[in-house]
JSON list of C-alpha atoms in Angstrom, two decimals:
[
{"chain": "A", "resi": 1, "resn": "MET", "atom": "CA", "xyz": [3.75, -3.31, -25.50]},
{"chain": "A", "resi": 2, "resn": "MET", "atom": "CA", "xyz": [4.60, 0.33, -25.10]},
{"chain": "A", "resi": 3, "resn": "LEU", "atom": "CA", "xyz": [1.18, 1.49, -23.83]},
{"chain": "A", "resi": 4, "resn": "PRO", "atom": "CA", "xyz": [1.18, -0.68, -20.67]},
{"chain": "A", "resi": 5, "resn": "PHE", "atom": "CA", "xyz": [4.75, 0.44, -19.90]},
{"chain": "A", "resi": 6, "resn": "LEU", "atom": "CA", "xyz": [3.85, 4.12, -20.33]},
{"chain": "A", "resi": 7, "resn": "ALA", "atom": "CA", "xyz": [0.67, 3.63, -18.29]},
{"chain": "A", "resi": 8, "resn": "GLY", "atom": "CA", "xyz": [2.77, 2.11, -15.50]},
{"chain": "A", "resi": 9, "resn": "ILE", "atom": "CA", "xyz": [5.06, 5.12, -15.51]},
{"chain": "A", "resi": 10, "resn": "ALA", "atom": "CA", "xyz": [2.07, 7.49, -15.48]},
{"chain": "A", "resi": 11, "resn": "PHE", "atom": "CA", "xyz": [0.35, 5.67, -12.60]},
{"chain": "A", "resi": 12, "resn": "ALA", "atom": "CA", "xyz": [3.59, 5.62, -10.57]},
{"chain": "A", "resi": 13, "resn": "LEU", "atom": "CA", "xyz": [4.08, 9.35, -11.10]},
{"chain": "A", "resi": 14, "resn": "LEU", "atom": "CA", "xyz": [0.46, 9.99, -10.12]},
{"chain": "A", "resi": 15, "resn": "ALA", "atom": "CA", "xyz": [0.90, 7.86, -7.00]},
{"chain": "A", "resi": 16, "resn": "ILE", "atom": "CA", "xyz": [4.02, 9.83, -6.04]},
{"chain": "A", "resi": 17, "resn": "VAL", "atom": "CA", "xyz": [2.20, 13.15, -6.49]},
{"chain": "A", "resi": 18, "resn": "LEU", "atom": "CA", "xyz": [-0.75, 11.95, -4.40]},
{"chain": "A", "resi": 19, "resn": "LEU", "atom": "CA", "xyz": [1.53, 10.52, -1.70]},
{"chain": "A", "resi": 20, "resn": "ARG", "atom": "CA", "xyz": [3.35, 13.84, -1.49]},
{"chain": "A", "resi": 21, "resn": "LEU", "atom": "CA", "xyz": [0.19, 15.99, -1.51]},
{"chain": "A", "resi": 22, "resn": "SER", "atom": "CA", "xyz": [-1.43, 13.88, 1.20]},
{"chain": "A", "resi": 23, "resn": "GLY", "atom": "CA", "xyz": [1.70, 13.82, 3.36]},
{"chain": "A", "resi": 24, "resn": "MET", "atom": "CA", "xyz": [1.85, 10.02, 3.28]},
{"chain": "A", "resi": 25, "resn": "SER", "atom": "CA", "xyz": [5.24, 10.13, 1.56]},
{"chain": "A", "resi": 26, "resn": "ARG", "atom": "CA", "xyz": [6.74, 11.24, 4.88]},
{"chain": "A", "resi": 27, "resn": "ASP", "atom": "CA", "xyz": [5.70, 8.02, 6.60]},
{"chain": "A", "resi": 28, "resn": "ARG", "atom": "CA", "xyz": [8.57, 5.55, 6.83]},
{"chain": "A", "resi": 29, "resn": "ALA", "atom": "CA", "xyz": [6.23, 2.63, 6.12]},
{"chain": "A", "resi": 30, "resn": "THR", "atom": "CA", "xyz": [4.92, 3.92, 2.77]},
{"chain": "A", "resi": 31, "resn": "GLY", "atom": "CA", "xyz": [7.65, 2.44, 0.57]},
{"chain": "A", "resi": 32, "resn": "PRO", "atom": "CA", "xyz": [7.74, -0.95, 2.31]},
{"chain": "A", "resi": 33, "resn": "ILE", "atom": "CA", "xyz": [3.94, -1.23, 2.13]},
{"chain": "A", "resi": 34, "resn": "LEU", "atom": "CA", "xyz": [4.03, -0.45, -1.60]},
{"chain": "A", "resi": 35, "resn": "LEU", "atom": "CA", "xyz": [6.68, -3.13, -2.18]},
{"chain": "A", "resi": 36, "resn": "VAL", "atom": "CA", "xyz": [4.71, -5.78, -0.27]},
{"chain": "A", "resi": 37, "resn": "ALA", "atom": "CA", "xyz": [1.47, -4.91, -2.08]},
{"chain": "A", "resi": 38, "resn": "ILE", "atom": "CA", "xyz": [3.13, -5.00, -5.50]},
{"chain": "A", "resi": 39, "resn": "ALA", "atom": "CA", "xyz": [4.90, -8.29, -4.73]},
{"chain": "A", "resi": 40, "resn": "VAL", "atom": "CA", "xyz": [1.70, -10.20, -3.94]},
{"chain": "A", "resi": 41, "resn": "PHE", "atom": "CA", "xyz": [0.02, -9.49, -7.29]},
{"chain": "A", "resi": 42, "resn": "TYR", "atom": "CA", "xyz": [1.63, -12.49, -8.99]},
{"chain": "A", "resi": 43, "resn": "SER", "atom": "CA", "xyz": [0.27, -14.74, -6.23]},
{"chain": "A", "resi": 44, "resn": "VAL", "atom": "CA", "xyz": [-3.19, -13.35, -6.90]},
{"chain": "A", "resi": 45, "resn": "PHE", "atom": "CA", "xyz": [-2.82, -14.02, -10.62]},
{"chain": "A", "resi": 46, "resn": "ALA", "atom": "CA", "xyz": [-1.65, -17.57, -9.81]},
{"chain": "A", "resi": 47, "resn": "VAL", "atom": "CA", "xyz": [-4.81, -18.20, -7.77]},
{"chain": "A", "resi": 48, "resn": "ASP", "atom": "CA", "xyz": [-6.87, -17.29, -10.80]},
{"chain": "A", "resi": 49, "resn": "HIS", "atom": "CA", "xyz": [-4.79, -18.80, -13.60]},
{"chain": "A", "resi": 50, "resn": "GLY", "atom": "CA", "xyz": [-1.90, -20.88, -12.35]},
{"chain": "A", "resi": 51, "resn": "GLY", "atom": "CA", "xyz": [-3.09, -23.48, -9.88]},
{"chain": "A", "resi": 52, "resn": "PHE", "atom": "CA", "xyz": [-1.41, -24.44, -6.61]},
{"chain": "A", "resi": 53, "resn": "PRO", "atom": "CA", "xyz": [2.15, -25.07, -7.87]},
{"chain": "A", "resi": 54, "resn": "ALA", "atom": "CA", "xyz": [2.28, -21.65, -9.53]},
{"chain": "A", "resi": 55, "resn": "PHE", "atom": "CA", "xyz": [0.73, -20.08, -6.43]},
{"chain": "A", "resi": 56, "resn": "ALA", "atom": "CA", "xyz": [3.34, -21.69, -4.18]},
{"chain": "A", "resi": 57, "resn": "VAL", "atom": "CA", "xyz": [6.22, -20.39, -6.32]},
{"chain": "A", "resi": 58, "resn": "GLN", "atom": "CA", "xyz": [4.76, -16.90, -6.49]},
{"chain": "A", "resi": 59, "resn": "ALA", "atom": "CA", "xyz": [4.04, -16.88, -2.75]},
{"chain": "A", "resi": 60, "resn": "VAL", "atom": "CA", "xyz": [7.68, -17.73, -1.98]},
{"chain": "A", "resi": 61, "resn": "ILE", "atom": "CA", "xyz": [8.82, -14.92, -4.27]},
{"chain": "A", "resi": 62, "resn": "ALA", "atom": "CA", "xyz": [6.38, -12.52, -2.56]},
{"chain": "A", "resi": 63, "resn": "VAL", "atom": "CA", "xyz": [7.76, -13.54, 0.85]},
{"chain": "A", "resi": 64, "resn": "LEU", "atom": "CA", "xyz": [11.29, -12.73, -0.36]},
{"chain": "A", "resi": 65, "resn": "PHE", "atom": "CA", "xyz": [10.24, -9.24, -1.48]},
{"chain": "A", "resi": 66, "resn": "THR", "atom": "CA", "xyz": [8.37, -8.81, 1.82]},
{"chain": "A", "resi": 67, "resn": "ALA", "atom": "CA", "xyz": [11.60, -9.67, 3.66]},
{"chain": "A", "resi": 68, "resn": "VAL", "atom": "CA", "xyz": [13.39, -6.94, 1.69]},
{"chain": "A", "resi": 69, "resn": "ALA", "atom": "CA", "xyz": [10.60, -4.51, 2.63]},
{"chain": "A", "resi": 70, "resn": "ILE", "atom": "CA", "xyz": [10.96, -5.37, 6.32]},
{"chain": "A", "resi": 71, "resn": "LEU", "atom": "CA", "xyz": [14.75, -5.12, 6.12]},
{"chain": "A", "resi": 72, "resn": "GLY", "atom": "CA", "xyz": [14.44, -1.69, 4.53]},
{"chain": "A", "resi": 73, "resn": "TYR", "atom": "CA", "xyz": [11.89, -0.53, 7.05]},
{"chain": "A", "resi": 74, "resn": "ARG", "atom": "CA", "xyz": [14.06, -1.60, 9.97]},
{"chain": "A", "resi": 75, "resn": "THR", "atom": "CA", "xyz": [17.43, -0.45, 8.59]},
{"chain": "A", "resi": 76, "resn": "ARG", "atom": "CA", "xyz": [17.71, 1.76, 5.48]},
{"chain": "A", "resi": 77, "resn": "LEU", "atom": "CA", "xyz": [14.87, 2.66, 3.16]},
{"chain": "A", "resi": 78, "resn": "ALA", "atom": "CA", "xyz": [17.31, 2.38, 0.26]},
{"chain": "A", "resi": 79, "resn": "TRP", "atom": "CA", "xyz": [16.77, -1.39, 0.47]},
{"chain": "A", "resi": 80, "resn": "VAL", "atom": "CA", "xyz": [13.12, -0.80, -0.39]},
{"chain": "A", "resi": 81, "resn": "GLY", "atom": "CA", "xyz": [14.08, 1.21, -3.48]},
{"chain": "A", "resi": 82, "resn": "VAL", "atom": "CA", "xyz": [16.49, -1.52, -4.54]},
{"chain": "A", "resi": 83, "resn": "GLY", "atom": "CA", "xyz": [13.78, -4.12, -3.88]},
{"chain": "A", "resi": 84, "resn": "MET", "atom": "CA", "xyz": [11.28, -2.19, -5.98]},
{"chain": "A", "resi": 85, "resn": "ILE", "atom": "CA", "xyz": [13.68, -1.98, -8.93]},
{"chain": "A", "resi": 86, "resn": "ALA", "atom": "CA", "xyz": [14.55, -5.66, -8.45]},
{"chain": "A", "resi": 87, "resn": "HIS", "atom": "CA", "xyz": [10.84, -6.43, -8.68]},
{"chain": "A", "resi": 88, "resn": "GLY", "atom": "CA", "xyz": [10.80, -4.59, -12.00]},
{"chain": "A", "resi": 89, "resn": "LEU", "atom": "CA", "xyz": [13.62, -6.87, -13.19]},
{"chain": "A", "resi": 90, "resn": "PHE", "atom": "CA", "xyz": [11.65, -9.83, -11.88]},
{"chain": "A", "resi": 91, "resn": "ASP", "atom": "CA", "xyz": [8.69, -8.64, -13.97]},
{"chain": "A", "resi": 92, "resn": "ALA", "atom": "CA", "xyz": [10.87, -8.67, -17.08]},
{"chain": "A", "resi": 93, "resn": "VAL", "atom": "CA", "xyz": [12.09, -12.20, -16.35]},
{"chain": "A", "resi": 94, "resn": "ALA", "atom": "CA", "xyz": [8.68, -13.51, -15.27]},
{"chain": "A", "resi": 95, "resn": "GLN", "atom": "CA", "xyz": [7.08, -12.24, -18.45]},
{"chain": "A", "resi": 96, "resn": "THR", "atom": "CA", "xyz": [9.66, -13.81, -20.75]},
{"chain": "A", "resi": 97, "resn": "ALA", "atom": "CA", "xyz": [11.35, -16.77, -19.04]},
{"chain": "A", "resi": 98, "resn": "MET", "atom": "CA", "xyz": [8.77, -18.05, -16.56]},
{"chain": "A", "resi": 99, "resn": "ASN", "atom": "CA", "xyz": [5.30, -19.39, -17.17]},
{"chain": "A", "resi": 100, "resn": "SER", "atom": "CA", "xyz": [3.76, -16.23, -15.75]},
{"chain": "A", "resi": 101, "resn": "PRO", "atom": "CA", "xyz": [0.17, -16.41, -14.51]},
{"chain": "A", "resi": 102, "resn": "ALA", "atom": "CA", "xyz": [-0.18, -12.65, -15.09]},
{"chain": "A", "resi": 103, "resn": "PRO", "atom": "CA", "xyz": [-1.87, -11.13, -18.14]},
{"chain": "A", "resi": 104, "resn": "GLY", "atom": "CA", "xyz": [0.51, -10.28, -20.98]},
{"chain": "A", "resi": 105, "resn": "TRP", "atom": "CA", "xyz": [0.27, -6.53, -20.40]},
{"chain": "A", "resi": 106, "resn": "TRP", "atom": "CA", "xyz": [1.09, -6.82, -16.69]},
{"chain": "A", "resi": 107, "resn": "GLY", "atom": "CA", "xyz": [4.86, -7.22, -17.03]},
{"chain": "A", "resi": 108, "resn": "PRO", "atom": "CA", "xyz": [5.47, -4.01, -18.99]},
{"chain": "A", "resi": 109, "resn": "PHE", "atom": "CA", "xyz": [2.97, -2.11, -16.81]},
{"chain": "A", "resi": 110, "resn": "CYS", "atom": "CA", "xyz": [4.58, -3.29, -13.59]},
{"chain": "A", "resi": 111, "resn": "ILE", "atom": "CA", "xyz": [8.10, -2.60, -14.87]},
{"chain": "A", "resi": 112, "resn": "GLY", "atom": "CA", "xyz": [7.07, 1.02, -15.43]},
{"chain": "A", "resi": 113, "resn": "VAL", "atom": "CA", "xyz": [5.55, 1.28, -11.95]},
{"chain": "A", "resi": 114, "resn": "ASP", "atom": "CA", "xyz": [8.39, -0.51, -10.16]},
{"chain": "A", "resi": 115, "resn": "VAL", "atom": "CA", "xyz": [11.27, 1.38, -11.73]},
{"chain": "A", "resi": 116, "resn": "VAL", "atom": "CA", "xyz": [9.72, 4.82, -11.21]},
{"chain": "A", "resi": 117, "resn": "LEU", "atom": "CA", "xyz": [8.76, 4.08, -7.60]},
{"chain": "A", "resi": 118, "resn": "GLY", "atom": "CA", "xyz": [12.15, 2.49, -6.96]},
{"chain": "A", "resi": 119, "resn": "LEU", "atom": "CA", "xyz": [14.03, 5.49, -8.31]},
{"chain": "A", "resi": 120, "resn": "TRP", "atom": "CA", "xyz": [11.82, 7.80, -6.27]},
{"chain": "A", "resi": 121, "resn": "LEU", "atom": "CA", "xyz": [12.54, 5.82, -3.13]},
{"chain": "A", "resi": 122, "resn": "LEU", "atom": "CA", "xyz": [16.28, 5.85, -3.86]},
{"chain": "A", "resi": 123, "resn": "THR", "atom": "CA", "xyz": [16.78, 9.44, -4.96]},
{"chain": "A", "resi": 124, "resn": "LEU", "atom": "CA", "xyz": [13.93, 11.88, -4.55]},
{"chain": "A", "resi": 125, "resn": "ARG", "atom": "CA", "xyz": [12.52, 10.78, -1.23]},
{"chain": "A", "resi": 126, "resn": "PRO", "atom": "CA", "xyz": [15.00, 11.65, 1.49]},
{"chain": "A", "resi": 127, "resn": "GLU", "atom": "CA", "xyz": [15.27, 9.20, 4.35]},
{"chain": "A", "resi": 128, "resn": "PRO", "atom": "CA", "xyz": [14.02, 10.74, 7.58]},
{"chain": "A", "resi": 129, "resn": "VAL", "atom": "CA", "xyz": [16.73, 11.21, 10.16]},
{"chain": "A", "resi": 130, "resn": "ARG", "atom": "CA", "xyz": [16.16, 8.99, 13.18]},
{"chain": "A", "resi": 131, "resn": "GLY", "atom": "CA", "xyz": [14.67, 11.04, 15.98]},
{"chain": "A", "resi": 132, "resn": "ASP", "atom": "CA", "xyz": [13.48, 13.71, 13.54]},
{"chain": "A", "resi": 133, "resn": "ALA", "atom": "CA", "xyz": [10.14, 15.05, 14.76]},
{"chain": "A", "resi": 134, "resn": "ARG", "atom": "CA", "xyz": [8.73, 15.67, 11.26]}
]
C-alpha cells in the first residue's frame, strides 16, 4: 500500500506549508490540537464499524494520546512530536495486530502523516521561548 503512505506524506507536507503560510504554526496549541484530532479517528471508525467494545478500546487510546498532547502543551512541545510519531507506530500495530475498525488504507496513510508531522514538531518547528512576544 505505497499510494496511501505517499499520500499521507504529501498531505502532511501540505499541512505544514499551509500552517506556516497562515502563521498558525507559531501557535503553541497547533501541534497538540493536531495530535488530539488524529488520535480520535480510530474512535470514529469504531462507531461506524466496530461496535461498542471496539469504540471503548479506541476511546481509551485516544484519551492517552490526548494526555500526551496536554503534557506537551503544558511542558515541552517535544512530547507532542514524540506522541505524533508514537501514533504512527500505533497505526502500524493497529493495522496488523489489532482488529482495526479503520479502512485498510488508513494505517499506511496515517503513518505517513504522523511521522512527517512528528518530525516537523521535533526538529523544524522551534519551540517558542516562554515570554517571547512573537
